[in-house]
PDB file of C-alpha atoms in Angstrom:
ATOM      1  CA  MET A 439      87.746  81.989  92.288  1.00  0.00           C
ATOM      2  CA  SER A 440      91.398  82.356  93.141  1.00  0.00           C
ATOM      3  CA  GLY A 441      93.241  80.764  90.251  1.00  0.00           C
ATOM      4  CA  HIS A 442      95.201  83.878  89.405  1.00  0.00           C
ATOM      5  CA  VAL A 443      97.063  84.228  92.665  1.00  0.00           C
ATOM      6  CA  GLU A 444      99.768  82.015  94.107  1.00  0.00           C
ATOM      7  CA  ILE A 445     100.652  82.145  97.801  1.00  0.00           C
ATOM      8  CA  LEU A 446     103.750  80.555  99.342  1.00  0.00           C
ATOM      9  CA  GLU A 447     104.849  80.472 102.947  1.00  0.00           C
ATOM     10  CA  ARG A 448     108.347  80.336 104.452  1.00  0.00           C
ATOM     11  CA  ARG A 449     109.988  81.118 107.743  1.00  0.00           C
ATOM     12  CA  ALA A 450     113.198  82.988 108.476  1.00  0.00           C
ATOM     13  CA  GLY A 451     113.943  82.725 112.188  1.00  0.00           C
ATOM     14  CA  ALA A 452     110.964  84.232 113.989  1.00  0.00           C
ATOM     15  CA  VAL A 453     109.636  85.904 110.843  1.00  0.00           C
ATOM     16  CA  ASP A 454     106.800  84.375 108.836  1.00  0.00           C
ATOM     17  CA  ILE A 455     107.177  85.178 105.150  1.00  0.00           C
ATOM     18  CA  ILE A 456     104.155  85.105 102.871  1.00  0.00           C
ATOM     19  CA  VAL A 457     104.884  85.444  99.167  1.00  0.00           C
ATOM     20  CA  VAL A 458     101.950  86.638  97.070  1.00  0.00           C
ATOM     21  CA  LYS A 459     102.306  86.245  93.302  1.00  0.00           C
ATOM     22  CA  GLY A 460      99.992  87.198  90.454  1.00  0.00           C
ATOM     23  CA  ARG A 461      96.785  89.150  90.963  1.00  0.00           C
ATOM     24  CA  LEU A 462      95.417  90.263  94.309  1.00  0.00           C
ATOM     25  CA  ASP A 463      91.911  91.368  93.345  1.00  0.00           C
ATOM     26  CA  ALA A 464      88.402  90.948  94.746  1.00  0.00           C
ATOM     27  CA  GLY A 465      88.383  87.371  93.464  1.00  0.00           C
ATOM     28  CA  SER A 466      91.629  86.275  95.089  1.00  0.00           C
ATOM     29  CA  SER A 467      91.929  88.416  98.220  1.00  0.00           C
ATOM     30  CA  GLU A 468      89.850  86.018 100.311  1.00  0.00           C
ATOM     31  CA  LYS A 469      92.391  83.266  99.708  1.00  0.00           C
ATOM     32  CA  ALA A 470      95.224  85.587 100.751  1.00  0.00           C
ATOM     33  CA  GLU A 471      93.283  86.625 103.847  1.00  0.00           C
ATOM     34  CA  GLU A 472      92.764  82.989 104.865  1.00  0.00           C
ATOM     35  CA  ARG A 473      96.462  82.194 104.493  1.00  0.00           C
ATOM     36  CA  ILE A 474      97.554  85.265 106.451  1.00  0.00           C
ATOM     37  CA  ASN A 475      95.025  84.589 109.201  1.00  0.00           C
ATOM     38  CA  ARG A 476      96.249  81.004 109.469  1.00  0.00           C
ATOM     39  CA  VAL A 477      99.774  82.283 110.138  1.00  0.00           C
ATOM     40  CA  LEU A 478      98.529  84.807 112.686  1.00  0.00           C
ATOM     41  CA  ASP A 479      96.257  82.209 114.338  1.00  0.00           C
ATOM     42  CA  ALA A 480      99.336  80.010 114.784  1.00  0.00           C
ATOM     43  CA  GLY A 481     100.954  82.791 116.798  1.00  0.00           C
ATOM     44  CA  GLY A 482     102.932  84.592 114.098  1.00  0.00           C
ATOM     45  CA  ARG A 483     103.770  88.106 115.264  1.00  0.00           C
ATOM     46  CA  SER A 484     106.378  89.128 112.677  1.00  0.00           C
ATOM     47  CA  LEU A 485     104.897  88.950 109.203  1.00  0.00           C
ATOM     48  CA  LEU A 486     106.794  89.764 106.037  1.00  0.00           C
ATOM     49  CA  VAL A 487     104.659  89.991 102.900  1.00  0.00           C
ATOM     50  CA  ASN A 488     106.797  89.570  99.792  1.00  0.00           C
ATOM     51  CA  LEU A 489     105.207  91.242  96.757  1.00  0.00           C
ATOM     52  CA  CYS A 490     108.165  90.858  94.350  1.00  0.00           C
ATOM     53  CA  ASP A 491     106.062  88.894  91.849  1.00  0.00           C
ATOM     54  CA  LEU A 492     102.728  90.575  92.465  1.00  0.00           C
ATOM     55  CA  ASP A 493     101.490  92.000  89.161  1.00  0.00           C
ATOM     56  CA  TYR A 494      98.303  93.655  90.331  1.00  0.00           C
ATOM     57  CA  ILE A 495      96.565  94.802  93.499  1.00  0.00           C
ATOM     58  CA  SER A 496      93.152  96.423  93.935  1.00  0.00           C
ATOM     59  CA  SER A 497      91.458  97.947  96.963  1.00  0.00           C
ATOM     60  CA  SER A 498      90.369  94.409  97.925  1.00  0.00           C
ATOM     61  CA  GLY A 499      94.008  93.365  98.242  1.00  0.00           C
ATOM     62  CA  LEU A 500      94.837  96.460 100.253  1.00  0.00           C
ATOM     63  CA  ARG A 501      91.937  95.664 102.579  1.00  0.00           C
ATOM     64  CA  VAL A 502      93.485  92.265 103.370  1.00  0.00           C
ATOM     65  CA  LEU A 503      96.881  93.805 104.141  1.00  0.00           C
ATOM     66  CA  LEU A 504      95.288  96.526 106.263  1.00  0.00           C
ATOM     67  CA  ALA A 505      93.321  93.947 108.266  1.00  0.00           C
ATOM     68  CA  ALA A 506      96.550  92.024 108.933  1.00  0.00           C
ATOM     69  CA  LEU A 507      98.363  95.200 109.960  1.00  0.00           C
ATOM     70  CA  LYS A 508      95.580  96.179 112.348  1.00  0.00           C
ATOM     71  CA  ARG A 509      95.516  92.727 113.922  1.00  0.00           C
ATOM     72  CA  LEU A 510      99.301  92.612 114.347  1.00  0.00           C
ATOM     73  CA  LYS A 511      99.507  96.107 115.821  1.00  0.00           C
ATOM     74  CA  LYS A 512      96.793  95.210 118.323  1.00  0.00           C
ATOM     75  CA  ASP A 513      98.761  92.116 119.365  1.00  0.00           C
ATOM     76  CA  GLY A 514     102.121  93.873 119.559  1.00  0.00           C
ATOM     77  CA  GLY A 515     103.379  92.385 116.302  1.00  0.00           C
ATOM     78  CA  ALA A 516     104.724  93.894 113.111  1.00  0.00           C
ATOM     79  CA  LEU A 517     104.092  93.631 109.383  1.00  0.00           C
ATOM     80  CA  ARG A 518     106.578  94.588 106.691  1.00  0.00           C
ATOM     81  CA  ILE A 519     106.076  94.594 102.966  1.00  0.00           C
ATOM     82  CA  ALA A 520     108.991  93.794 100.692  1.00  0.00           C
ATOM     83  CA  CYS A 521     109.680  94.502  97.079  1.00  0.00           C
ATOM     84  CA  ALA A 522     106.456  96.027  95.810  1.00  0.00           C
ATOM     85  CA  GLN A 523     106.867  96.925  92.137  1.00  0.00           C
ATOM     86  CA  PRO A 524     106.361 100.539  90.966  1.00  0.00           C
ATOM     87  CA  GLN A 525     102.757 100.083  89.833  1.00  0.00           C
ATOM     88  CA  ILE A 526     101.896  98.310  93.092  1.00  0.00           C
ATOM     89  CA  LEU A 527     103.567 101.116  95.062  1.00  0.00           C
ATOM     90  CA  GLU A 528     101.508 103.597  93.085  1.00  0.00           C
ATOM     91  CA  VAL A 529      98.326 101.922  94.344  1.00  0.00           C
ATOM     92  CA  PHE A 530      99.646 102.028  97.930  1.00  0.00           C
ATOM     93  CA  THR A 531     100.402 105.723  97.482  1.00  0.00           C
ATOM     94  CA  MET A 532      96.972 106.511  96.010  1.00  0.00           C
ATOM     95  CA  ALA A 533      95.416 104.964  99.107  1.00  0.00           C
ATOM     96  CA  GLY A 534      97.772 106.752 101.501  1.00  0.00           C
ATOM     97  CA  PHE A 535      99.045 103.311 102.555  1.00  0.00           C
ATOM     98  CA  HIS A 536     102.683 104.250 101.932  1.00  0.00           C
ATOM     99  CA  ARG A 537     102.433 106.183 105.188  1.00  0.00           C
ATOM    100  CA  ILE A 538     101.024 103.363 107.318  1.00  0.00           C
ATOM    101  CA  PHE A 539     102.978 100.363 106.009  1.00  0.00           C
ATOM    102  CA  SER A 540     106.694  99.634 106.352  1.00  0.00           C
ATOM    103  CA  LEU A 541     107.805  99.166 102.751  1.00  0.00           C
ATOM    104  CA  SER A 542     111.230  97.705 102.041  1.00  0.00           C
ATOM    105  CA  PRO A 543     112.945  97.460  98.655  1.00  0.00           C
ATOM    106  CA  ASP A 544     113.737  93.760  99.107  1.00  0.00           C
ATOM    107  CA  GLU A 545     113.270  90.859 101.477  1.00  0.00           C
ATOM    108  CA  ALA A 546     116.694  91.214 103.120  1.00  0.00           C
ATOM    109  CA  ALA A 547     116.000  94.841 104.043  1.00  0.00           C
ATOM    110  CA  ALA A 548     112.588  93.898 105.423  1.00  0.00           C
ATOM    111  CA  LEU A 549     114.107  91.102 107.530  1.00  0.00           C
ATOM    112  CA  ALA A 550     116.740  93.520 108.842  1.00  0.00           C
ATOM    113  CA  GLY A 551     113.891  95.856 109.815  1.00  0.00           C
ATOM    114  CA  PHE A 552     112.404  93.177 112.068  1.00  0.00           C
ATOM    115  CA  ALA A 553     115.809  92.645 113.682  1.00  0.00           C
ATOM    116  CA  VAL A 554     116.013  96.267 114.800  1.00  0.00           C
ATOM    117  CA  GLY A 555     112.327  96.387 115.753  1.00  0.00           C
ATOM    118  CA  SER A 556     109.622  98.214 113.858  1.00  0.00           C
TER     119      SER A 556
ATOM    120  CA  MET B 541      86.228  99.139  69.287  1.00  0.00           C
ATOM    121  CA  ALA B 542      86.645  96.097  71.494  1.00  0.00           C
ATOM    122  CA  GLU B 543      83.877  94.606  73.567  1.00  0.00           C
ATOM    123  CA  LEU B 544      83.678  91.865  76.183  1.00  0.00           C
ATOM    124  CA  THR B 545      80.619  90.489  77.928  1.00  0.00           C
ATOM    125  CA  VAL B 546      81.117  88.339  81.017  1.00  0.00           C
ATOM    126  CA  ARG B 547      79.001  86.830  83.736  1.00  0.00           C
ATOM    127  CA  ALA B 548      79.061  89.053  86.832  1.00  0.00           C
ATOM    128  CA  ASP B 549      81.320  86.723  88.813  1.00  0.00           C
ATOM    129  CA  LEU B 550      84.559  87.525  90.665  1.00  0.00           C
ATOM    130  CA  GLY B 551      86.316  84.931  88.522  1.00  0.00           C
ATOM    131  CA  ALA B 552      85.709  87.184  85.515  1.00  0.00           C
ATOM    132  CA  LEU B 553      87.934  89.979  86.846  1.00  0.00           C
ATOM    133  CA  ALA B 554      91.117  88.397  85.510  1.00  0.00           C
ATOM    134  CA  SER B 555      89.451  87.888  82.110  1.00  0.00           C
ATOM    135  CA  ILE B 556      88.462  91.557  82.036  1.00  0.00           C
ATOM    136  CA  ALA B 557      92.071  92.537  82.814  1.00  0.00           C
ATOM    137  CA  GLU B 558      93.327  90.328  79.980  1.00  0.00           C
ATOM    138  CA  PHE B 559      90.750  91.807  77.601  1.00  0.00           C
ATOM    139  CA  LEU B 560      91.927  95.338  78.436  1.00  0.00           C
ATOM    140  CA  ALA B 561      95.591  94.382  78.058  1.00  0.00           C
ATOM    141  CA  GLY B 562      94.759  93.177  74.556  1.00  0.00           C
ATOM    142  CA  ALA B 563      92.597  96.162  73.628  1.00  0.00           C
ATOM    143  CA  LEU B 564      95.262  98.598  74.902  1.00  0.00           C
ATOM    144  CA  ALA B 565      98.316  96.753  73.588  1.00  0.00           C
ATOM    145  CA  GLY B 566     101.017  99.230  72.652  1.00  0.00           C
ATOM    146  CA  SER B 567      99.552 102.017  74.806  1.00  0.00           C
ATOM    147  CA  GLY B 568     102.199 101.748  77.525  1.00  0.00           C
ATOM    148  CA  ASP B 569     102.249  99.765  80.763  1.00  0.00           C
ATOM    149  CA  ASP B 570     101.199 102.662  82.988  1.00  0.00           C
ATOM    150  CA  LEU B 571      98.113 103.442  80.935  1.00  0.00           C
ATOM    151  CA  VAL B 572      97.133  99.776  80.789  1.00  0.00           C
ATOM    152  CA  PHE B 573      97.586  99.408  84.558  1.00  0.00           C
ATOM    153  CA  ALA B 574      95.524 102.548  85.276  1.00  0.00           C
ATOM    154  CA  VAL B 575      92.625 101.474  83.072  1.00  0.00           C
ATOM    155  CA  GLN B 576      92.744  97.922  84.436  1.00  0.00           C
ATOM    156  CA  LEU B 577      92.591  99.284  87.993  1.00  0.00           C
ATOM    157  CA  ALA B 578      89.641 101.599  87.309  1.00  0.00           C
ATOM    158  CA  VAL B 579      87.649  98.933  85.457  1.00  0.00           C
ATOM    159  CA  ASP B 580      88.504  96.254  88.040  1.00  0.00           C
ATOM    160  CA  GLU B 581      87.322  98.424  90.919  1.00  0.00           C
ATOM    161  CA  ALA B 582      84.079  99.314  89.141  1.00  0.00           C
ATOM    162  CA  CYS B 583      83.359  95.708  88.137  1.00  0.00           C
ATOM    163  CA  SER B 584      84.245  94.418  91.628  1.00  0.00           C
ATOM    164  CA  ASN B 585      81.628  96.740  93.122  1.00  0.00           C
ATOM    165  CA  THR B 586      79.036  95.570  90.628  1.00  0.00           C
ATOM    166  CA  ILE B 587      79.776  91.897  91.205  1.00  0.00           C
ATOM    167  CA  LEU B 588      79.849  92.196  95.009  1.00  0.00           C
ATOM    168  CA  TYR B 589      76.865  94.500  95.489  1.00  0.00           C
ATOM    169  CA  GLY B 590      74.914  94.706  92.237  1.00  0.00           C
ATOM    170  CA  TYR B 591      73.045  91.417  92.519  1.00  0.00           C
ATOM    171  CA  PRO B 592      71.769  91.162  96.115  1.00  0.00           C
ATOM    172  CA  ASP B 593      69.091  88.637  95.172  1.00  0.00           C
ATOM    173  CA  GLY B 594      71.704  86.097  94.167  1.00  0.00           C
ATOM    174  CA  GLU B 595      71.272  85.650  90.437  1.00  0.00           C
ATOM    175  CA  ALA B 596      74.342  87.147  88.745  1.00  0.00           C
ATOM    176  CA  GLY B 597      73.744  89.020  85.513  1.00  0.00           C
ATOM    177  CA  THR B 598      76.190  90.190  82.905  1.00  0.00           C
ATOM    178  CA  ILE B 599      78.714  92.980  82.556  1.00  0.00           C
ATOM    179  CA  THR B 600      79.716  94.384  79.187  1.00  0.00           C
ATOM    180  CA  VAL B 601      83.000  96.287  78.919  1.00  0.00           C
ATOM    181  CA  THR B 602      83.570  98.373  75.808  1.00  0.00           C
ATOM    182  CA  CYS B 603      86.928  99.929  75.026  1.00  0.00           C
ATOM    183  CA  ILE B 604      87.609 102.527  72.357  1.00  0.00           C
ATOM    184  CA  VAL B 605      91.152 103.716  71.746  1.00  0.00           C
ATOM    185  CA  ASP B 606      92.007 106.638  69.525  1.00  0.00           C
ATOM    186  CA  ASP B 607      94.946 109.000  69.220  1.00  0.00           C
ATOM    187  CA  ASP B 608      93.838 111.214  72.101  1.00  0.00           C
ATOM    188  CA  ALA B 609      92.216 109.006  74.682  1.00  0.00           C
ATOM    189  CA  VAL B 610      90.989 105.671  75.910  1.00  0.00           C
ATOM    190  CA  ARG B 611      87.251 105.491  76.494  1.00  0.00           C
ATOM    191  CA  VAL B 612      85.807 102.620  78.492  1.00  0.00           C
ATOM    192  CA  THR B 613      82.154 101.927  79.145  1.00  0.00           C
ATOM    193  CA  ILE B 614      80.980  99.402  81.709  1.00  0.00           C
ATOM    194  CA  ALA B 615      77.333  98.372  81.491  1.00  0.00           C
ATOM    195  CA  ASP B 616      75.665  95.993  83.938  1.00  0.00           C
ATOM    196  CA  ASP B 617      72.130  94.828  84.681  1.00  0.00           C
ATOM    197  CA  GLY B 618      72.455  94.993  88.457  1.00  0.00           C
ATOM    198  CA  VAL B 619      70.424  97.094  90.875  1.00  0.00           C
ATOM    199  CA  PRO B 620      70.590 100.843  90.213  1.00  0.00           C
ATOM    200  CA  PHE B 621      73.805 102.129  91.750  1.00  0.00           C
ATOM    201  CA  ASP B 622      75.807 105.268  91.143  1.00  0.00           C
ATOM    202  CA  PRO B 623      79.316 104.603  92.527  1.00  0.00           C
ATOM    203  CA  LEU B 624      80.196 108.266  92.171  1.00  0.00           C
ATOM    204  CA  THR B 625      77.962 109.146  95.113  1.00  0.00           C
ATOM    205  CA  ALA B 626      80.379 107.407  97.509  1.00  0.00           C
ATOM    206  CA  PRO B 627      82.049 109.894  99.868  1.00  0.00           C
ATOM    207  CA  PRO B 628      85.812 110.377  99.448  1.00  0.00           C
ATOM    208  CA  PRO B 629      87.953 108.259 101.795  1.00  0.00           C
ATOM    209  CA  LEU B 630      89.893 109.728 104.698  1.00  0.00           C
ATOM    210  CA  LEU B 631      93.486 109.090 103.699  1.00  0.00           C
ATOM    211  CA  ASP B 632      95.350 110.748 106.532  1.00  0.00           C
ATOM    212  CA  ILE B 633      94.037 109.023 109.631  1.00  0.00           C
ATOM    213  CA  PRO B 634      95.865 106.182 111.440  1.00  0.00           C
ATOM    214  CA  ALA B 635      95.577 102.638 110.081  1.00  0.00           C
ATOM    215  CA  GLU B 636      93.653 101.414 113.102  1.00  0.00           C
ATOM    216  CA  GLU B 637      90.871 103.904 112.478  1.00  0.00           C
ATOM    217  CA  ARG B 638      90.557 103.690 108.725  1.00  0.00           C
ATOM    218  CA  PRO B 639      87.404 102.395 107.101  1.00  0.00           C
ATOM    219  CA  ILE B 640      88.277 100.617 103.863  1.00  0.00           C
ATOM    220  CA  GLY B 641      85.140 101.498 101.920  1.00  0.00           C
ATOM    221  CA  GLY B 642      85.323 104.112  99.227  1.00  0.00           C
ATOM    222  CA  LEU B 643      88.887 103.349  98.185  1.00  0.00           C
ATOM    223  CA  GLY B 644      87.871 101.723  94.910  1.00  0.00           C
ATOM    224  CA  VAL B 645      85.937 104.744  93.708  1.00  0.00           C
ATOM    225  CA  HIS B 646      88.783 106.977  94.869  1.00  0.00           C
ATOM    226  CA  PHE B 647      91.139 104.953  92.653  1.00  0.00           C
ATOM    227  CA  ILE B 648      88.786 105.294  89.670  1.00  0.00           C
ATOM    228  CA  ARG B 649      88.595 109.064  90.101  1.00  0.00           C
ATOM    229  CA  THR B 650      92.358 109.313  90.581  1.00  0.00           C
ATOM    230  CA  VAL B 651      93.548 107.321  87.568  1.00  0.00           C
ATOM    231  CA  MET B 652      90.891 108.407  85.055  1.00  0.00           C
ATOM    232  CA  ASP B 653      90.431 111.910  83.688  1.00  0.00           C
ATOM    233  CA  SER B 654      86.649 111.763  83.663  1.00  0.00           C
ATOM    234  CA  VAL B 655      83.980 109.415  84.981  1.00  0.00           C
ATOM    235  CA  ALA B 656      80.231 109.626  84.469  1.00  0.00           C
ATOM    236  CA  TYR B 657      77.318 107.465  85.566  1.00  0.00           C
ATOM    237  CA  ALA B 658      73.944 106.996  83.903  1.00  0.00           C
ATOM    238  CA  ARG B 659      71.024 104.640  84.425  1.00  0.00           C
ATOM    239  CA  GLU B 660      69.915 103.624  80.958  1.00  0.00           C
ATOM    240  CA  GLY B 661      66.770 101.506  80.999  1.00  0.00           C
ATOM    241  CA  GLU B 662      67.587  98.476  83.143  1.00  0.00           C
ATOM    242  CA  ARG B 663      71.331  99.034  83.045  1.00  0.00           C
ATOM    243  CA  ASN B 664      73.950 100.968  84.980  1.00  0.00           C
ATOM    244  CA  VAL B 665      76.402 102.571  82.580  1.00  0.00           C
ATOM    245  CA  LEU B 666      79.714 103.920  83.823  1.00  0.00           C
ATOM    246  CA  SER B 667      81.700 105.838  81.201  1.00  0.00           C
ATOM    247  CA  MET B 668      85.338 106.622  81.843  1.00  0.00           C
ATOM    248  CA  GLU B 669      87.982 108.391  79.839  1.00  0.00           C
ATOM    249  CA  LYS B 670      91.723 108.637  80.160  1.00  0.00           C
ATOM    250  CA  ARG B 671      93.794 110.861  77.906  1.00  0.00           C
ATOM    251  CA  ARG B 672      96.827 109.241  76.391  1.00  0.00           C
ATOM    252  CA  PRO B 673     100.005 110.757  77.816  1.00  0.00           C
ATOM    253  CA  ASP B 674     101.439 111.628  74.404  1.00  0.00           C
ATOM    254  CA  SER B 675      98.306 113.615  73.551  1.00  0.00           C
ATOM    255  CA  LEU B 676      98.770 116.115  76.401  1.00  0.00           C
TER     256      LEU B 676
END
């Protein structure tokens, strides 16, 4: 079941942007994981995850993001998260993930972060 | 008191969140989000691990709101499992070395003021309470 999440993909130069909207819970995280892995399988090494319109994330959603971060770090890539709303940030903080992810207030700032290297 | 019974299926998680949003309407976004997170994590565990033989059972979520607190009870007919026995996660080690397990229960303990587990007959019953901020 994944009807409560919407995932869009875009590119900005060498950066792959994945926009996750709605709910990222145990029922929808597999779909997000598949989409992210497809981008990484295609050679993507700079991944921006836009969470501007994400309403909810659980530990299942964090697991997907952590798996992507681990894979990218191993391959010399980078992952940046843009625009997580306060309640989403609170979940990141509870998990200690605010210390291991690059969190940017908006997509432009995240893109600029790739430009200077991360 | 509000009560919802759903089939123990991952597709039910969004329905449970909607049920809680309705039951807690007017209680403030932060309180609603916290209770939704705790209940979602508990129900996710039950759905993913509570029915190893395949046949999904049912989960009943009960929500009582009064002036002082929100009390939520989650009852399921899965295999006996006390989520509170999970060890706390290691939050300060590098991403590459982090196991992901245990985070859900850590969230439940963090956002709720009290959590208790009981096995009652053939059911697991997880009782959680969160004080309302204006009652502190």
